[in-house]
CSV table of N, CA and C in Angstrom, one decimal:
chain,number,residue,atom,x,y,z
A,1265,MET,N,22.8,18.8,-0.3
A,1265,MET,CA,21.5,18.0,-1.5
A,1265,MET,C,21.9,18.3,-2.5
A,1266,SER,N,22.0,17.6,-3.5
A,1266,SER,CA,22.5,17.8,-5.3
A,1266,SER,C,21.5,17.8,-5.8
A,1267,LEU,N,21.4,18.8,-6.7
A,1267,LEU,CA,19.9,18.6,-7.8
A,1267,LEU,C,20.8,19.1,-9.2
A,1268,THR,N,20.0,18.6,-10.3
A,1268,THR,CA,20.5,19.0,-11.5
A,1268,THR,C,20.5,20.4,-11.6
A,1269,GLU,N,20.8,20.9,-12.9
A,1269,GLU,CA,20.2,22.3,-13.4
A,1269,GLU,C,18.8,22.3,-13.7
A,1270,ALA,N,18.3,21.3,-14.3
A,1270,ALA,CA,16.7,21.4,-14.5
A,1270,ALA,C,16.1,21.0,-13.0
A,1271,GLU,N,16.8,20.6,-12.3
A,1271,GLU,CA,15.9,19.9,-11.0
A,1271,GLU,C,15.8,21.7,-10.4
A,1272,HIS,N,17.3,22.0,-10.2
A,1272,HIS,CA,16.9,23.5,-9.3
A,1272,HIS,C,16.1,24.3,-9.8
A,1273,GLN,N,16.3,24.7,-11.3
A,1273,GLN,CA,15.5,25.7,-12.0
A,1273,GLN,C,13.7,25.4,-11.6
A,1274,ALA,N,13.3,23.9,-11.4
A,1274,ALA,CA,12.1,23.5,-11.3
A,1274,ALA,C,11.4,24.2,-10.0
A,1275,TRP,N,12.5,23.4,-9.2
A,1275,TRP,CA,12.0,24.0,-7.6
A,1275,TRP,C,12.5,25.5,-7.2
A,1276,THR,N,13.1,26.5,-7.8
A,1276,THR,CA,13.1,27.7,-7.9
A,1276,THR,C,11.8,28.3,-8.1
A,1277,GLN,N,11.5,27.9,-9.4
A,1277,GLN,CA,10.5,28.0,-9.7
A,1277,GLN,C,8.9,27.7,-8.8
A,1278,ALA,N,9.0,26.9,-8.6
A,1278,ALA,CA,7.9,26.4,-7.4
A,1278,ALA,C,8.2,26.9,-6.2
A,1279,ALA,N,9.5,27.5,-5.8
A,1279,ALA,CA,9.8,28.3,-4.6
A,1279,ALA,C,8.9,29.5,-4.5
A,1280,GLY,N,8.8,30.1,-5.7
A,1280,GLY,CA,8.0,31.5,-5.6
A,1280,GLY,C,8.7,32.5,-5.5
A,1281,GLY,N,10.1,32.4,-5.1
A,1281,GLY,CA,10.9,33.9,-4.6
A,1281,GLY,C,11.5,33.5,-3.1
A,1282,GLN,N,11.0,32.0,-2.4
A,1282,GLN,CA,11.5,31.9,-1.2
A,1282,GLN,C,12.9,31.2,-1.7
A,1283,ARG,N,13.4,31.3,-0.6
A,1283,ARG,CA,14.9,30.3,-0.7
A,1283,ARG,C,14.6,28.8,-0.9
A,1284,VAL,N,14.8,28.2,-2.0
A,1284,VAL,CA,14.9,26.9,-2.2
A,1284,VAL,C,15.1,25.8,-1.1
A,1285,SER,N,16.0,26.2,0.0
A,1285,SER,CA,16.3,25.2,1.4
A,1285,SER,C,15.0,25.5,1.7
A,1286,VAL,N,14.4,26.7,2.2
A,1286,VAL,CA,13.6,26.7,3.0
A,1286,VAL,C,12.3,26.1,2.4
A,1287,TRP,N,11.9,26.3,1.1
A,1287,TRP,CA,11.0,25.7,0.6
A,1287,TRP,C,11.0,24.2,0.8
A,1288,ALA,N,12.3,24.0,0.4
A,1288,ALA,CA,12.3,22.2,0.6
A,1288,ALA,C,12.2,21.5,1.8
A,1289,ARG,N,12.5,22.3,3.0
A,1289,ARG,CA,12.3,21.7,4.2
A,1289,ARG,C,10.8,22.0,4.5
A,1290,GLU,N,10.3,22.7,4.1
A,1290,GLU,CA,8.5,23.0,4.5
A,1290,GLU,C,8.1,21.9,3.6
A,1291,ARG,N,8.2,21.5,2.4
A,1291,ARG,CA,7.7,20.5,1.9
A,1291,ARG,C,7.9,19.3,2.4
A,1292,VAL,N,9.2,18.9,2.6
A,1292,VAL,CA,9.2,17.6,3.6
A,1292,VAL,C,8.8,17.6,4.7
A,1293,GLN,N,8.8,18.7,5.6
A,1293,GLN,CA,8.4,18.7,6.9
A,1293,GLN,C,6.6,18.4,6.9
A,1294,GLU,N,5.7,19.3,5.9
A,1294,GLU,CA,4.5,18.8,5.3
A,1294,GLU,C,4.3,17.3,5.0
A,1295,ARG,N,4.8,16.8,4.3
A,1295,ARG,CA,5.1,15.2,4.0
A,1295,ARG,C,5.2,14.3,5.1
A,1296,LEU,N,6.1,14.9,6.3
A,1296,LEU,CA,6.2,13.8,7.0
A,1296,LEU,C,4.7,14.3,8.0
A,1297,GLU,N,4.3,15.4,8.0
A,1297,GLU,CA,3.5,15.6,9.2
A,1297,GLU,C,1.8,15.1,8.6
A,1298,ALA,N,1.8,15.2,7.2
A,1298,ALA,CA,0.7,14.4,6.9
A,1298,ALA,C,0.6,12.7,7.1
A,1299,GLY,N,1.5,12.1,6.8
A,1299,GLY,CA,1.8,10.8,7.1
A,1299,GLY,C,1.7,10.0,5.8
A,1300,ILE,N,2.1,11.0,4.5
A,1300,ILE,CA,2.1,10.4,3.2
A,1300,ILE,C,3.4,9.3,3.2
A,1301,PRO,N,3.0,8.3,2.7
A,1301,PRO,CA,3.8,7.2,2.9
A,1301,PRO,C,5.3,7.5,1.9
A,1302,GLY,N,6.1,7.0,1.8
A,1302,GLY,CA,7.1,7.0,0.7
A,1302,GLY,C,7.2,6.3,0.1
A,1303,ALA,N,7.6,6.0,-1.2
A,1303,ALA,CA,8.1,5.4,-2.6
A,1303,ALA,C,8.1,4.0,-1.9
A,1304,ASP,N,9.2,3.7,-0.9
A,1304,ASP,CA,9.1,2.1,-0.4
A,1304,ASP,C,8.2,1.8,0.0
A,1305,GLU,N,7.6,2.2,1.1
A,1305,GLU,CA,5.7,1.8,1.7
A,1305,GLU,C,4.7,1.9,0.6
A,1306,VAL,N,5.0,2.5,-0.6
A,1306,VAL,CA,3.8,2.6,-1.6
A,1306,VAL,C,4.2,1.6,-2.1
A,1307,GLN,N,5.4,1.3,-2.8
A,1307,GLN,CA,5.6,0.0,-3.0
A,1307,GLN,C,5.1,-1.8,-2.0
A,1308,GLU,N,5.3,-1.5,-0.9
A,1308,GLU,CA,5.4,-2.7,-0.2
A,1308,GLU,C,4.1,-2.9,0.3
A,1309,LEU,N,2.8,-1.7,0.2
A,1309,LEU,CA,1.4,-2.1,0.1
A,1309,LEU,C,0.7,-2.5,-1.0
A,1310,ALA,N,1.8,-2.3,-2.3
A,1310,ALA,CA,0.9,-2.7,-3.8
A,1310,ALA,C,1.4,-4.1,-3.4
A,1311,ARG,N,2.4,-4.3,-2.9
A,1311,ARG,CA,2.8,-6.1,-3.1
A,1311,ARG,C,2.1,-6.7,-2.0
A,1312,ILE,N,1.8,-6.0,-0.8
A,1312,ILE,CA,0.9,-6.5,0.3
A,1312,ILE,C,-0.9,-6.8,-0.6
A,1313,ARG,N,-1.1,-5.8,-1.5
A,1313,ARG,CA,-2.6,-5.8,-1.9
A,1313,ARG,C,-2.3,-7.0,-3.0
A,1314,ALA,N,-1.3,-6.9,-3.7
A,1314,ALA,CA,-1.1,-8.1,-4.9
A,1314,ALA,C,-1.2,-9.6,-4.2
A,1315,ASP,N,-0.6,-9.8,-2.9
A,1315,ASP,CA,-0.7,-11.0,-2.2
A,1315,ASP,C,-2.3,-11.0,-1.7
A,1316,LEU,N,-2.6,-10.2,-1.2
A,1316,LEU,CA,-4.0,-10.6,-0.8
A,1316,LEU,C,-5.1,-10.5,-1.6
A,1317,ALA,N,-4.8,-10.4,-3.1
A,1317,ALA,CA,-5.5,-10.3,-4.0
A,1317,ALA,C,-5.6,-11.9,-4.4
A,1318,ARG,N,-4.3,-12.2,-4.4
A,1318,ARG,CA,-4.1,-14.0,-4.9
A,1318,ARG,C,-5.0,-15.1,-3.6
A,1319,VAL,N,-4.6,-14.1,-2.7
A,1319,VAL,CA,-5.4,-15.7,-1.3
A,1319,VAL,C,-6.6,-15.3,-1.5
A,1320,GLY,N,-7.6,-14.3,-2.3
A,1320,GLY,CA,-8.6,-13.7,-1.7
A,1320,GLY,C,-9.2,-14.8,-3.1
A,1321,SER,N,-8.2,-14.7,-4.2
A,1321,SER,CA,-9.0,-15.2,-5.3
A,1321,SER,C,-8.9,-17.0,-5.3
A,1322,ASN,N,-8.0,-17.5,-4.6
A,1322,ASN,CA,-7.7,-19.1,-3.8
A,1322,ASN,C,-8.8,-19.3,-3.1
A,1323,LEU,N,-9.0,-18.4,-2.2
A,1323,LEU,CA,-10.2,-18.4,-1.4
A,1323,LEU,C,-11.5,-19.0,-2.0
A,1324,ASN,N,-12.0,-17.2,-2.9
A,1324,ASN,CA,-13.3,-17.6,-3.3
A,1324,ASN,C,-12.9,-18.8,-4.4
A,1325,GLN,N,-12.3,-19.4,-5.1
A,1325,GLN,CA,-12.0,-20.5,-5.5
A,1325,GLN,C,-12.7,-22.4,-4.6
A,1326,LEU,N,-12.1,-21.7,-3.4
A,1326,LEU,CA,-12.4,-22.9,-2.7
A,1326,LEU,C,-13.6,-22.9,-2.1
A,1327,MET,N,-13.7,-21.7,-2.0
A,1327,MET,CA,-15.4,-21.2,-0.9
A,1327,MET,C,-16.5,-21.8,-2.3
A,1328,ARG,N,-16.5,-21.3,-3.7
A,1328,ARG,CA,-17.3,-22.0,-4.9
A,1328,ARG,C,-17.2,-23.6,-4.6
A,1329,ALA,N,-16.0,-24.2,-4.4
A,1329,ALA,CA,-16.2,-25.7,-4.5
A,1329,ALA,C,-16.8,-25.9,-3.6
A,1330,VAL,N,-16.6,-25.7,-2.6
A,1330,VAL,CA,-17.6,-26.0,-1.1
A,1330,VAL,C,-19.0,-25.6,-1.0
A,1331,ASN,N,-19.1,-24.5,-1.6
A,1331,ASN,CA,-20.9,-24.2,-2.0
A,1331,ASN,C,-21.5,-25.2,-3.2
A,1332,GLN,N,-20.7,-25.4,-3.8
A,1332,GLN,CA,-20.9,-26.5,-5.1
A,1332,GLN,C,-21.1,-28.1,-4.5
A,1333,GLY,N,-21.1,-28.4,-3.1
A,1333,GLY,CA,-21.4,-29.5,-2.8
A,1333,GLY,C,-19.8,-30.3,-2.7
A,1334,GLN,N,-18.8,-30.0,-2.8
A,1334,GLN,CA,-17.7,-30.6,-3.4
A,1334,GLN,C,-17.5,-30.9,-1.7
A,1335,VAL,N,-16.3,-31.7,-1.3
A,1335,VAL,CA,-16.4,-32.3,-0.5
A,1335,VAL,C,-14.7,-31.9,0.2
A,1336,VAL,N,-15.0,-31.4,1.6
A,1336,VAL,CA,-13.5,-30.6,2.1
A,1336,VAL,C,-13.1,-31.6,2.9
A,1337,PRO,N,-11.8,-31.9,2.9
A,1337,PRO,CA,-11.3,-32.9,3.8
A,1337,PRO,C,-11.8,-33.0,4.9
A,1338,THR,N,-11.6,-31.5,5.7
A,1338,THR,CA,-11.5,-32.1,7.2
A,1338,THR,C,-12.4,-30.6,7.7
A,1339,PRO,N,-12.9,-30.8,8.8
A,1339,PRO,CA,-13.5,-29.5,9.4
A,1339,PRO,C,-12.8,-28.3,9.9
A,1340,GLN,N,-11.5,-28.6,9.9
A,1340,GLN,CA,-10.4,-27.8,10.2
A,1340,GLN,C,-10.0,-26.7,9.0
A,1341,LEU,N,-10.1,-27.8,7.7
A,1341,LEU,CA,-9.8,-26.4,7.0
A,1341,LEU,C,-10.9,-25.7,6.3
A,1342,TYR,N,-12.1,-26.2,6.9
A,1342,TYR,CA,-13.5,-25.2,6.2
A,1342,TYR,C,-13.0,-24.1,7.7
A,1343,GLU,N,-12.7,-24.2,8.8
A,1343,GLU,CA,-12.8,-23.2,9.9
A,1343,GLU,C,-11.2,-22.6,9.4
A,1344,ALA,N,-10.4,-22.7,9.0
A,1344,ALA,CA,-9.2,-22.3,8.6
A,1344,ALA,C,-9.5,-20.9,7.3
A,1345,VAL,N,-10.2,-21.8,6.5
A,1345,VAL,CA,-10.9,-20.7,5.4
A,1345,VAL,C,-11.5,-20.0,5.7
A,1346,GLU,N,-12.4,-19.8,6.5
A,1346,GLU,CA,-13.5,-18.7,7.2
A,1346,GLU,C,-12.9,-17.6,8.2
A,1347,ALA,N,-11.5,-18.3,8.7
A,1347,ALA,CA,-11.0,-17.4,9.5
A,1347,ALA,C,-10.2,-16.5,8.9
A,1348,LEU,N,-9.3,-16.8,7.4
A,1348,LEU,CA,-8.6,-16.3,6.4
A,1348,LEU,C,-9.3,-15.2,5.9
A,1349,ALA,N,-10.9,-15.8,5.7
A,1349,ALA,CA,-11.7,-14.4,5.3
A,1349,ALA,C,-11.8,-13.8,6.0
A,1350,GLY,N,-12.1,-13.7,6.9
A,1350,GLY,CA,-12.4,-12.4,8.1
A,1350,GLY,C,-11.0,-11.9,7.8
A,1351,GLN,N,-9.8,-12.4,8.4
A,1351,GLN,CA,-8.7,-11.7,8.2
A,1351,GLN,C,-8.2,-11.3,6.7
A,1352,LEU,N,-8.3,-11.6,6.0
A,1352,LEU,CA,-8.4,-10.7,4.6
A,1352,LEU,C,-9.1,-9.8,4.5
A,1353,GLY,N,-10.4,-9.3,4.9
A,1353,GLY,CA,-11.5,-8.3,5.0
A,1353,GLY,C,-11.0,-7.2,5.7
A,1354,ALA,N,-10.0,-7.9,7.3
A,1354,ALA,CA,-9.8,-6.6,8.0
A,1354,ALA,C,-8.5,-6.3,7.6
A,1355,LEU,N,-7.8,-6.7,7.0
A,1355,LEU,CA,-6.2,-6.6,6.2
A,1355,LEU,C,-6.9,-5.5,5.2
A,1356,ARG,N,-7.8,-5.9,4.4
A,1356,ARG,CA,-8.1,-4.6,3.2
A,1356,ARG,C,-9.1,-3.3,3.6
A,1357,ARG,N,-9.4,-3.4,4.6
A,1357,ARG,CA,-10.2,-2.2,5.5
A,1357,ARG,C,-8.8,-1.7,6.2
A,1358,ALA,N,-7.8,-2.2,6.2
A,1358,ALA,CA,-7.1,-1.2,7.1
A,1358,ALA,C,-6.0,-0.6,6.4
A,1359,LEU,N,-6.0,-0.9,5.0
A,1359,LEU,CA,-4.8,-0.8,4.2
A,1359,LEU,C,-5.0,0.5,3.5
A,1360,PRO,N,-4.6,1.4,3.2
A,1360,PRO,CA,-5.1,2.7,2.4
A,1360,PRO,C,-5.1,2.6,1.0
């Protein structure tokens, strides 16, 4: 692993007298064992959350129209909206 001089100094200080390679390996292992998502996973979760927020907003607008008495074209659309609302809630609860 290559480090800049500044990174090496910061890691050496953080290691507190322990060999940097041992300290770094322990930090990586702790992260893996803790199940902490990496940067790629965090970005993907952010994209999913944004998509879900847009879907939720559209769903709210549609349901507001329905609750105000506007005509829904088919019973299947209403069923689909209810199913989507349930799935959206389940996804939001499942995401960290």
